[in-house]
Coordinates of C-alpha atoms and ligand atoms in Angstrom, one line a residue:
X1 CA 6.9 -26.0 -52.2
X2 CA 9.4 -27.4 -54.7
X3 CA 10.6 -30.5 -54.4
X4 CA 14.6 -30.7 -53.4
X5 CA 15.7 -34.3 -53.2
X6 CA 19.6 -33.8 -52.8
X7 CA 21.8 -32.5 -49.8
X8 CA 25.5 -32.1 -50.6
X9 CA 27.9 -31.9 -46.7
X10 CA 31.5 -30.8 -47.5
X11 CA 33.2 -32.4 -45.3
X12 CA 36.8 -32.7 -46.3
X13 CA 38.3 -29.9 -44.3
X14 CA 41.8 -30.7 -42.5
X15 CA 40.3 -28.6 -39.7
X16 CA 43.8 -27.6 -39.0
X17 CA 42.2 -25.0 -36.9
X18 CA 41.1 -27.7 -34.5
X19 CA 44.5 -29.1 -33.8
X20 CA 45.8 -31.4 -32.4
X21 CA 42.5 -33.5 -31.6
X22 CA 42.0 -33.1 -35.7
X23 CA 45.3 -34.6 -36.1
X24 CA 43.5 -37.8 -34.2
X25 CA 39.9 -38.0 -35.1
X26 CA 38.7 -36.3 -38.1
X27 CA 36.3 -33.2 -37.7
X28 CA 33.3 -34.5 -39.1
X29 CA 33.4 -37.1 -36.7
X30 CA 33.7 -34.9 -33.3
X31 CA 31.5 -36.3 -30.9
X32 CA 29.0 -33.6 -29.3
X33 CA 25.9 -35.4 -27.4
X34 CA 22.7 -34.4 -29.0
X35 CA 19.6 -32.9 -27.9
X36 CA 18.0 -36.7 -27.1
X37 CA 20.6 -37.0 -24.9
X38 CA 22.7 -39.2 -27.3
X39 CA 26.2 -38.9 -28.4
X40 CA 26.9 -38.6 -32.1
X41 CA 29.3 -37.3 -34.1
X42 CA 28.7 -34.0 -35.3
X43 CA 28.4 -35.6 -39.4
X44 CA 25.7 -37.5 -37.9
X45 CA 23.7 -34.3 -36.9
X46 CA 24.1 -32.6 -39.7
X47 CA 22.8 -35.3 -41.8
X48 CA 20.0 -35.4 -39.3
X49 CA 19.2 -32.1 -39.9
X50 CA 19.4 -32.7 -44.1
X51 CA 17.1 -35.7 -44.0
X52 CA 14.4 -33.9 -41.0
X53 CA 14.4 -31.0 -44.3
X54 CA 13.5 -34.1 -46.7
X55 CA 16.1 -34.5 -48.8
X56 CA 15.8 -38.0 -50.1
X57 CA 19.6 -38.4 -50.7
X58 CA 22.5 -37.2 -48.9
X59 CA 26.4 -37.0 -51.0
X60 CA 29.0 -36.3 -48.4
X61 CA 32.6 -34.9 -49.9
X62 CA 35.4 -36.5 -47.9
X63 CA 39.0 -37.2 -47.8
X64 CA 39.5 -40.4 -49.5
X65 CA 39.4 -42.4 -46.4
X66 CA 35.7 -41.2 -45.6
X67 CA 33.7 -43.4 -47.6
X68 CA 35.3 -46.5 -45.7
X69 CA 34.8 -44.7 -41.9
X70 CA 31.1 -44.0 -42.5
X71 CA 30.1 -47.0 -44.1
X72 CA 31.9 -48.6 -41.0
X73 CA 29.5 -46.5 -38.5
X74 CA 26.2 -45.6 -41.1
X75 CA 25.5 -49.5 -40.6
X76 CA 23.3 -52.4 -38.5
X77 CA 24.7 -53.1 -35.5
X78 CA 27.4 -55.8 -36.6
X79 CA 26.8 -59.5 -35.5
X80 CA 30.2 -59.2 -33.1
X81 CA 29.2 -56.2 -31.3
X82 CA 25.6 -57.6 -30.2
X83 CA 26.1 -59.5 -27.0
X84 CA 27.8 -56.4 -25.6
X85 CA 24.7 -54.8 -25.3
X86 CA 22.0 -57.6 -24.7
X87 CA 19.0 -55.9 -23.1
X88 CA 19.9 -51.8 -24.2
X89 CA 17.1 -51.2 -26.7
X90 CA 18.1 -47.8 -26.9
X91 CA 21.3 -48.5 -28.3
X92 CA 19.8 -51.4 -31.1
X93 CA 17.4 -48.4 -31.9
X94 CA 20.8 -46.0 -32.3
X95 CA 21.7 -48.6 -34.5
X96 CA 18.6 -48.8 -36.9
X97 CA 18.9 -45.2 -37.8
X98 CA 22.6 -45.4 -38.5
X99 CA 21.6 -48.5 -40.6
X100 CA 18.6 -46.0 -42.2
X101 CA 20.4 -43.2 -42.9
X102 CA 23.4 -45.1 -44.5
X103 CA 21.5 -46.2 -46.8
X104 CA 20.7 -43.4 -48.5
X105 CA 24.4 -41.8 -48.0
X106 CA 26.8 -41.6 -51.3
X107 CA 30.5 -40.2 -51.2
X108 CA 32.5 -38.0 -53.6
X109 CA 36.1 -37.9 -52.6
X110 CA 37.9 -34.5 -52.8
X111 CA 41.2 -35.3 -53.3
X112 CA 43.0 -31.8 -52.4
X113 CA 41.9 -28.9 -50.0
X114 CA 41.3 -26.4 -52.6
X115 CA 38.3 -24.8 -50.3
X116 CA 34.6 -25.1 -50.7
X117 CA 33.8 -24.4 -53.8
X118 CA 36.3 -26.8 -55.2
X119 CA 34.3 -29.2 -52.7
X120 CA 30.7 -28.5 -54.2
X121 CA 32.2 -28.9 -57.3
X122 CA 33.6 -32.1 -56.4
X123 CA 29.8 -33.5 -56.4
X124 CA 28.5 -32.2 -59.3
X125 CA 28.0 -35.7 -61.3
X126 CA 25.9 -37.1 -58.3
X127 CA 23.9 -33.5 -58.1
X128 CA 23.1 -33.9 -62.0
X129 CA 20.2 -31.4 -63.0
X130 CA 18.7 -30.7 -60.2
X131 CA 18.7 -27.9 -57.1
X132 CA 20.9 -29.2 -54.3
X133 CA 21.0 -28.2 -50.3
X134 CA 24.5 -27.5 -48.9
X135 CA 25.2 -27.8 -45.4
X136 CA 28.3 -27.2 -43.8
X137 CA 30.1 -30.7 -42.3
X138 CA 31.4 -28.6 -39.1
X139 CA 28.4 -26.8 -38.7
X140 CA 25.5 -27.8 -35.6
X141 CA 22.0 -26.0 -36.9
X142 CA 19.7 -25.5 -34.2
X143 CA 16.1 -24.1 -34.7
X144 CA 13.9 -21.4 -33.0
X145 CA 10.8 -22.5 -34.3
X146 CA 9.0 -25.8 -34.6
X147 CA 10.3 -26.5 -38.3
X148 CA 14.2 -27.8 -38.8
X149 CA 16.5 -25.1 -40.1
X150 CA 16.5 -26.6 -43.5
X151 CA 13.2 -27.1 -43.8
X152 CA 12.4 -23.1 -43.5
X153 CA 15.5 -22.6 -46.4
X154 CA 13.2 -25.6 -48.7
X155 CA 10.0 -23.8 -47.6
X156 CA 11.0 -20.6 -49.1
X157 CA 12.4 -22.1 -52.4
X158 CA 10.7 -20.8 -55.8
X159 CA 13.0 -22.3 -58.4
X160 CA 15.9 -19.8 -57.5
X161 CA 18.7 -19.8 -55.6
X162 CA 18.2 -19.1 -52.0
X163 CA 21.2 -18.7 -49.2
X164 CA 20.3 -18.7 -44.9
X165 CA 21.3 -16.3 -43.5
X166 CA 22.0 -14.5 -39.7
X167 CA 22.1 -11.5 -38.3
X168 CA 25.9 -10.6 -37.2
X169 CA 27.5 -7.6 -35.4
X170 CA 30.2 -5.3 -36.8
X171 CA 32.5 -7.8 -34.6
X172 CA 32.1 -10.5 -36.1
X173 CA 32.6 -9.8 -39.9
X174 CA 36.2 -11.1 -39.7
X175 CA 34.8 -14.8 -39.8
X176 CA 31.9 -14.5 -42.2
X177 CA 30.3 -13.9 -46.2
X178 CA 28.0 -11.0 -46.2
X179 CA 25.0 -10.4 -48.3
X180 CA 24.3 -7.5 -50.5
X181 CA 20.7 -6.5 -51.3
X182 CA 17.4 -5.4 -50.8
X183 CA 14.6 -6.6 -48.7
X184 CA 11.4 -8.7 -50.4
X185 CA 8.2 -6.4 -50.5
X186 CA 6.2 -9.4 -49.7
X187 CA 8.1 -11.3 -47.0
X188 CA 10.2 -9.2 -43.8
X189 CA 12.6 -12.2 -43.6
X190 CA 13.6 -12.6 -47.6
X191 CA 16.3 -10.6 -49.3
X192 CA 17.1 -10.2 -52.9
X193 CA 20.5 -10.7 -53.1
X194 CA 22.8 -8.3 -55.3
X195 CA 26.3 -9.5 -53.9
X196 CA 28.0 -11.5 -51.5
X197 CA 31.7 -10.2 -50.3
X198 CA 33.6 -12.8 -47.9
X199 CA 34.7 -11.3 -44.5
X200 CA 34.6 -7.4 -45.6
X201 CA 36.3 -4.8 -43.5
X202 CA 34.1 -2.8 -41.8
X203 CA 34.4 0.2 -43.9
X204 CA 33.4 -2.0 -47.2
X205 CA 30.5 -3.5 -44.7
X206 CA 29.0 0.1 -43.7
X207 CA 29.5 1.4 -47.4
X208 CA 27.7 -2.0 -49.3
X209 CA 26.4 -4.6 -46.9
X210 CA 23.6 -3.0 -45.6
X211 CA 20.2 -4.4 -46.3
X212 CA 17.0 -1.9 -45.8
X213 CA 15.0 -2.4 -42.5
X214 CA 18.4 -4.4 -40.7
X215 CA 19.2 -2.5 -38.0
X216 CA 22.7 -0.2 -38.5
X217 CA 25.6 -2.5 -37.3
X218 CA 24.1 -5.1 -38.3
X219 CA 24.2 -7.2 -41.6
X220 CA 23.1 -10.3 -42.8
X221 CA 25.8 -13.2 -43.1
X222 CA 25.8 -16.8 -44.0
X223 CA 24.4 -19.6 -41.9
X224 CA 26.2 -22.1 -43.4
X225 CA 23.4 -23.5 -45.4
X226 CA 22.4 -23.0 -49.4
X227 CA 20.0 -24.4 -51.8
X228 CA 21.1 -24.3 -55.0
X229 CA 20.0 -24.5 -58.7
X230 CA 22.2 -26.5 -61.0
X231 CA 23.3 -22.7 -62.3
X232 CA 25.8 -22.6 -59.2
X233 CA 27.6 -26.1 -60.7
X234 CA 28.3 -23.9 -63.9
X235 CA 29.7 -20.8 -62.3
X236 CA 31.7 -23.5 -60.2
X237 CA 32.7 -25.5 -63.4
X238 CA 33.8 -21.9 -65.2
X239 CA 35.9 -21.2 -62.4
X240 CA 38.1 -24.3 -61.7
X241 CA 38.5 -24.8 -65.4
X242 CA 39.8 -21.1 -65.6
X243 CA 41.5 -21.3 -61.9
X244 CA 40.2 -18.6 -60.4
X245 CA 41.1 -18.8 -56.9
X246 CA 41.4 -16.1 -54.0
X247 CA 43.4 -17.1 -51.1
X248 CA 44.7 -20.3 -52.8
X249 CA 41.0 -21.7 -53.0
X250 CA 38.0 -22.0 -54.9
X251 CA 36.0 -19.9 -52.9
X252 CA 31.9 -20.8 -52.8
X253 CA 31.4 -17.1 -51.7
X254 CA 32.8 -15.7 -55.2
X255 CA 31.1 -18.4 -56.9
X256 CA 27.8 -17.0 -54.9
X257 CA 28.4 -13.4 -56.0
X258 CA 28.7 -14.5 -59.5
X259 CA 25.4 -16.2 -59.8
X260 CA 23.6 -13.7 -58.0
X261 CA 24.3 -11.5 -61.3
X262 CA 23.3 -13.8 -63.5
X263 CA 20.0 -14.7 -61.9
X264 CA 18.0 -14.4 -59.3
X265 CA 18.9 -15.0 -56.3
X266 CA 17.7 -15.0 -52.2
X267 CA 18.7 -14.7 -49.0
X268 CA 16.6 -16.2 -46.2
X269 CA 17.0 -15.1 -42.3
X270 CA 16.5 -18.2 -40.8
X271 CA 14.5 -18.2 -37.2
X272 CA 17.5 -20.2 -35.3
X273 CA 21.5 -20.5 -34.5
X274 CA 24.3 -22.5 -36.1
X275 CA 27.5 -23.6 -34.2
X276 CA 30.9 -23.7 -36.4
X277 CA 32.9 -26.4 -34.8
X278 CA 35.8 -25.3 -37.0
X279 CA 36.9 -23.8 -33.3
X280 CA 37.6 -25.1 -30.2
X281 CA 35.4 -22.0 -28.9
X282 CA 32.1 -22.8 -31.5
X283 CA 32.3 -26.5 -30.1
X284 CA 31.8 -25.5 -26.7
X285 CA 28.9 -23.0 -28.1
X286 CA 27.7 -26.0 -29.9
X287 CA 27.7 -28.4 -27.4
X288 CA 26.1 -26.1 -24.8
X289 CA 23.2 -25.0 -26.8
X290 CA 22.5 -28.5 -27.5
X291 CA 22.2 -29.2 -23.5
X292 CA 20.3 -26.3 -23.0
X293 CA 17.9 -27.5 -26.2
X294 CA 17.8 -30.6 -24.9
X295 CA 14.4 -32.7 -25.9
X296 CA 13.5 -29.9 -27.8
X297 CA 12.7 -29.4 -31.5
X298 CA 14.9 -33.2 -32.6
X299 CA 12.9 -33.6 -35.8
X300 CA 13.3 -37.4 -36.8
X301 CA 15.2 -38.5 -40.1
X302 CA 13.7 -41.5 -40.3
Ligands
LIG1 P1 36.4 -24.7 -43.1 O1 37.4 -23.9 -43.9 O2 35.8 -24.0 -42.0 O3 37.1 -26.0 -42.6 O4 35.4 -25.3 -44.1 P2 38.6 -26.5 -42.6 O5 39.2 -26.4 -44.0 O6 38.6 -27.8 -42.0 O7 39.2 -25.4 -41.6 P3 40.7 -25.2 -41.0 O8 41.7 -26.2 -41.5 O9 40.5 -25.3 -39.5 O10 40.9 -23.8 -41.4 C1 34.0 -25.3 -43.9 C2 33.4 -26.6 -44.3 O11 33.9 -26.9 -45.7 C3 34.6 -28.2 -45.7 C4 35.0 -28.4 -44.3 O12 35.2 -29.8 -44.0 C5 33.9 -27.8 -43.5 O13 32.9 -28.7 -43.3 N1 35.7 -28.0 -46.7 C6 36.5 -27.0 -46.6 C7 35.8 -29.0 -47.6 O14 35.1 -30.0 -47.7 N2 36.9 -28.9 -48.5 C8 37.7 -27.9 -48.5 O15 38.7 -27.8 -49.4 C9 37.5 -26.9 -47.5

């Protein structure tokens, strides 16, 4: 296994979709109560599930105000807030984590919403040279085996780029990036990818996006989860500098379909289920597969 030190968490979405409680509390910091029973905001988990991967460091792209917010929470217990609660371990042990995982946080501001892309982009000083996990900052990562979600992506990286990936149903293209390729001859879960198209139509879907051995209506979307090699920071770089946008944005799905052309590049099905809490309806998903996973596969990031 190659060694991949650095997670990137875009996380600077207005989440305008999530109105009017975005409009109040930001979305990264939507609370959802974990599987220890715990209640965290859903930045939190997904950093959790980063650091349970190894990643050594963790870069999180916010709005401006960001960096202040988490440093305020990814901290010790303050001094003022400790007599509140004298004798609840539990909660000086909540504390010690946020305190652990803060410090390995860093923070790249993104200063416009000019989509995800533009938000990788945003941290490609910090990333430097080397490959880089992306997780989603809305996204709640839950998996069906013993090993964290981003561990299996890490597991399967040889040097090249590697995207997770789901099954989906014909219904449920609107809302996702689709894989083009070919299955691995040497493992049933790898793809060789040939292009990724963002939300196709159906038609475009049945004519391109299907992968050998995937069962017909079904094709193989994101998970909201890459690792990438420092290749994706030029195709990103190439395209801001010559503002290439679709829908207004930098798009990380265009950006994907370019690189898989210049080099290889994989797609992993990942054994597990992610949760977009972009929606009012994927936060109650998420927050009811937590319950029902509750005690269950919580790796530790300490
Ligand atoms: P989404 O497009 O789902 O989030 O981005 P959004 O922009 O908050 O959604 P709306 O407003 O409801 O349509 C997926 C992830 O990418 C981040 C988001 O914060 C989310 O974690 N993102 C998106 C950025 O960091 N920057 C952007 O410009 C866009």
């Amino acid at each position: 296994m190659l060694a991949v030190k650095k997670a990137v968490i875009p996380a600077a979405g207005l989440g305008t979709r999530q109105y009017p409680a975005s409009a109040c509390v930001k979305k990264a910091f939507f609370p959802l109560v974990d599987r220890d029973g715990r209640s965290k905001p859903v930045l939190q988990i997904v950093i959790e599930e980063a650091l349970a991967g190894g990643v050594a460091e963790v870069c999180i792209v916010g709005l401006p105000a960001m960096e202040e917010s988490c440093r305020r929470y990814f901290r010790a217990m303050p001094d003022e807030l400790r007599p509140a609660f004298e004798g609840k371990e539990w909660a000086f042990q909540q504390a010690e984590t946020l305190r652990r995982i803060g410090e390995r946080l860093s923070f790249v501001a993104q200063t416009e919403q000019r989509g995800l892309g533009h938000a990788v982009w945003c941290a490609r000083r910090w990333i430097g040279g080397e490959p880089f996990l992306v997780l989603l900052g809305d996204h709640v990562f839950l998996s069906g085996c013993k090993r964290p979600c981003s561990a299996q992506l890490i597991e399967a990286f040889s040097g090249h780029s590697i995207t997770a990936l789901t099954p989906v149903g014909e219904e449920q293209l609107p809302g996702f990036g689709v894989v083009r390729g070919r299955p691995s001859a040497e493992n049933a879960a790898l793809v060789h990818a040939e292009g990724f198209i963002e939300k196709p139509p159906v038609e475009v879907a049945r004519a391109r996006c299907r992968v050998e051995g995937v069962p017909e209506g079904i094709y193989l979307a994101h998970f909201g989860m890459h690792l990438f090699t420092p290749g994706m920071l030029e195709v990103l770089d190439e395209m801001v500098r010559s503002d290439r946008r679709e829908r207004g944005e930098f798009q990380l799905t265009a950006a994907q379909d370019i690189l898989c052309r210049r080099e290889p590049y994989f797609g992993l099905v990942i054994e597990g289920e992610r949760y977009d809490m972009g929606t009012p309806e994927g936060m109650l998903e998420a927050q009811a597969a937590l319950l029902k996973n509750r005690d269950s596969h919580l790796f530790s990031s300490s």
